CSV table of C-alpha atoms in Angstrom, one decimal:
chain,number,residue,atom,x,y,z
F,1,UNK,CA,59.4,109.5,129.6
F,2,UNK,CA,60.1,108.1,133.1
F,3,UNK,CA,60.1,110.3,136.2
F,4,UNK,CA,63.4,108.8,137.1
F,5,UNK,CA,65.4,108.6,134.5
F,6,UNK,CA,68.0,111.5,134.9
F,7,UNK,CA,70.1,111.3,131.5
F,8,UNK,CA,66.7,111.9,130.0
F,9,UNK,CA,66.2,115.3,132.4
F,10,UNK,CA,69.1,116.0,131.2
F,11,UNK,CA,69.3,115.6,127.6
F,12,UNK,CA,65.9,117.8,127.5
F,13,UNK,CA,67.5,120.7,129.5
F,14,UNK,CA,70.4,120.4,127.4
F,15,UNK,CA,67.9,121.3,124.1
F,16,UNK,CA,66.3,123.6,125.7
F,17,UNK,CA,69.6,125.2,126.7
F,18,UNK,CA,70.9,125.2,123.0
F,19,UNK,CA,67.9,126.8,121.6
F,20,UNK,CA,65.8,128.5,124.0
F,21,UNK,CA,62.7,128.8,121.8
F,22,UNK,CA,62.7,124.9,121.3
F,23,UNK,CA,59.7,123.4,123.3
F,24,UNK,CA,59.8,119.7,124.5
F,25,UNK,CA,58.0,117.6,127.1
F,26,UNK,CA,60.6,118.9,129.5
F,27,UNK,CA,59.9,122.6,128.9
F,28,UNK,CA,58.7,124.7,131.7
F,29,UNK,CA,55.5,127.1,132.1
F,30,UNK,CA,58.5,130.0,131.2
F,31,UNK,CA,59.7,128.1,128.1
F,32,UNK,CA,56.5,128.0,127.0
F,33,UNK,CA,55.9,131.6,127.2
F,34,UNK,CA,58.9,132.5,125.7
F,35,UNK,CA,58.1,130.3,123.0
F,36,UNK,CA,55.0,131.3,122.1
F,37,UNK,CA,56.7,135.6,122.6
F,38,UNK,CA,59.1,134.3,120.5
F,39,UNK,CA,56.9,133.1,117.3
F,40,UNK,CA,54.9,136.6,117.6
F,41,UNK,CA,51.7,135.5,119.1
F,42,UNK,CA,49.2,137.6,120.7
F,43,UNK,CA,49.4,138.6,124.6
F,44,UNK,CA,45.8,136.7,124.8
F,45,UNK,CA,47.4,133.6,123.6
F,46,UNK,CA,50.2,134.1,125.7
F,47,UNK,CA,48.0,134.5,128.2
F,48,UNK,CA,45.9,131.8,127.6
F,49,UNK,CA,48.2,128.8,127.9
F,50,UNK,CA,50.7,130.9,130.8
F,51,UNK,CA,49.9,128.2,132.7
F,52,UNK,CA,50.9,125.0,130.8
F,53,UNK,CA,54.4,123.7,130.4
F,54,UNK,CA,55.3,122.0,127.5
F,55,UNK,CA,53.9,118.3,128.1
F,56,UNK,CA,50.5,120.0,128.5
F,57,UNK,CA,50.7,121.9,125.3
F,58,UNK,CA,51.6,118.9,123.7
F,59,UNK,CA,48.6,117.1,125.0
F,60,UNK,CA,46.3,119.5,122.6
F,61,UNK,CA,45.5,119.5,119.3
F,62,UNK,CA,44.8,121.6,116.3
F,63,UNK,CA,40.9,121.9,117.4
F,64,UNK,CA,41.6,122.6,121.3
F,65,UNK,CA,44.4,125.8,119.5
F,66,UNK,CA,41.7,126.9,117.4
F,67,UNK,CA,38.3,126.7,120.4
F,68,UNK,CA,40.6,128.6,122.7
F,69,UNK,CA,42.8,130.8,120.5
F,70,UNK,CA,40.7,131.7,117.0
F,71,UNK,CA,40.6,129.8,113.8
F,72,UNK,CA,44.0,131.7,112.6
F,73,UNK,CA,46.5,131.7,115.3
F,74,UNK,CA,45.1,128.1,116.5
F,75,UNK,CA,46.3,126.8,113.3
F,76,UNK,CA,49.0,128.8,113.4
F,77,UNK,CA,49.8,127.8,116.7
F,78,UNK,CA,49.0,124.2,116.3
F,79,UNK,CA,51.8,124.0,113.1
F,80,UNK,CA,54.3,125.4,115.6
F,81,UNK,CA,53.9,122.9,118.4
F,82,UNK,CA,53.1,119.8,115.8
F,83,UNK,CA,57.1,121.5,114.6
F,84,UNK,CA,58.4,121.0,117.9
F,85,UNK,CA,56.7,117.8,118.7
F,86,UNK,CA,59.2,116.6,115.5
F,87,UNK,CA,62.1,117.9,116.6
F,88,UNK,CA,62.2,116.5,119.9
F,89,UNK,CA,61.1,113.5,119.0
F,90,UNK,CA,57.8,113.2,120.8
F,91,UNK,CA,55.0,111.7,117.9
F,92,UNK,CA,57.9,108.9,117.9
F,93,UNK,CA,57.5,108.4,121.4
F,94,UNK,CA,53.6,108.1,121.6
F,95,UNK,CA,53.8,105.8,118.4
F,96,UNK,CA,56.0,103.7,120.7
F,97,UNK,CA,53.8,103.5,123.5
F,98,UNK,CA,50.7,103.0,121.3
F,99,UNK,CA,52.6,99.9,119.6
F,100,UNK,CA,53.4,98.4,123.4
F,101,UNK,CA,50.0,99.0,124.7
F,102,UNK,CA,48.0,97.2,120.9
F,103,UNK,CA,50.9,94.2,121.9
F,104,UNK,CA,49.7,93.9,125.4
F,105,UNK,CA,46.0,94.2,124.1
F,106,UNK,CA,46.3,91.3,122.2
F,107,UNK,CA,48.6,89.3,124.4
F,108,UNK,CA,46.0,89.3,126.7
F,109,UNK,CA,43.0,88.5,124.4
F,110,UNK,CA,45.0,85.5,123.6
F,111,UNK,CA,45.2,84.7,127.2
F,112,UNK,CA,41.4,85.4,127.6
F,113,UNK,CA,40.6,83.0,124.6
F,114,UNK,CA,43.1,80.2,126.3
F,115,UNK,CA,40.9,80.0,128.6
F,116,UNK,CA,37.8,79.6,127.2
C-alpha cells in the first residue's frame, strides 16, 4: 500500500470503523489490542505484541506466534491473524507484489543475457 494514497487510508479506517475487532495493515497499536481482548487472549499476549500495529503483526507467522506466545495460543493466535489477513485482502496483495518483483527478475536477466 502506498504512503500517499488517501482513498486507501481511507477505505482501511472505514473497515475498521464497521467492525472494530477487524485487523488490517492500517490498524493501530490500539486496534491491535482490542483485537487480540476481543478474541479472549491472555494479558501476556496482549502484552506481548502491545506494541505492534497491525502491519507488524502481519509481518509474523505461525512459528514467530508460537516462540513468543506458547504452542497453543500461537496457533491460536496465528489462525486469527491468517483470518484477518483474508478478509482485508492482504495475502492477495503480497501475491501481487511477489508476481511484479519474479517479472522484473526476469526482465532483467533477459537484459543481462542481451548483453552477453
Amino acid at each position: 500500500m502506498s504512503r500517499g494514497n488517501k482513498s486507501e487510508l481511507s477505505s482501511c479506517r472505514d473497515r475498521t470503523k464497521e467492525n472494530p475487532v477487524m485487523l488490517t495493515t492500517c490498524s493501530t497499536v490500539s486496534d491491535v489490542k482490542n483485537f487480540l481482548q476481543s478474541k479472549g487472549f491472555s494479558n501476556n499476549v496482549i502484552l506481548m505484541f502491545s506494541e505492534l500495529n497491525g502491519a507488524q503483526l502481519f509481518s509474523l507467522n505461525r512459528e514467530d506466534f508460537e516462540k513468543f506466545c506458547g504452542k497453543e495460543e500461537g496457533i491460536r493466535l496465528d489462525s486469527h491473524v491468517k483470518i484477518q489477513k483474508s478478509l482485508c485482502g492482504y495475502e492477495n496483495q503480497t501475491n501481487e507484489l511477489a508476481k511484479i518483483l519474479q517479472k522484473r527478475k526476469e526482465k532483467s536477466e533477459i537484459n543481462v543475457e542481451s548483453k552477453i
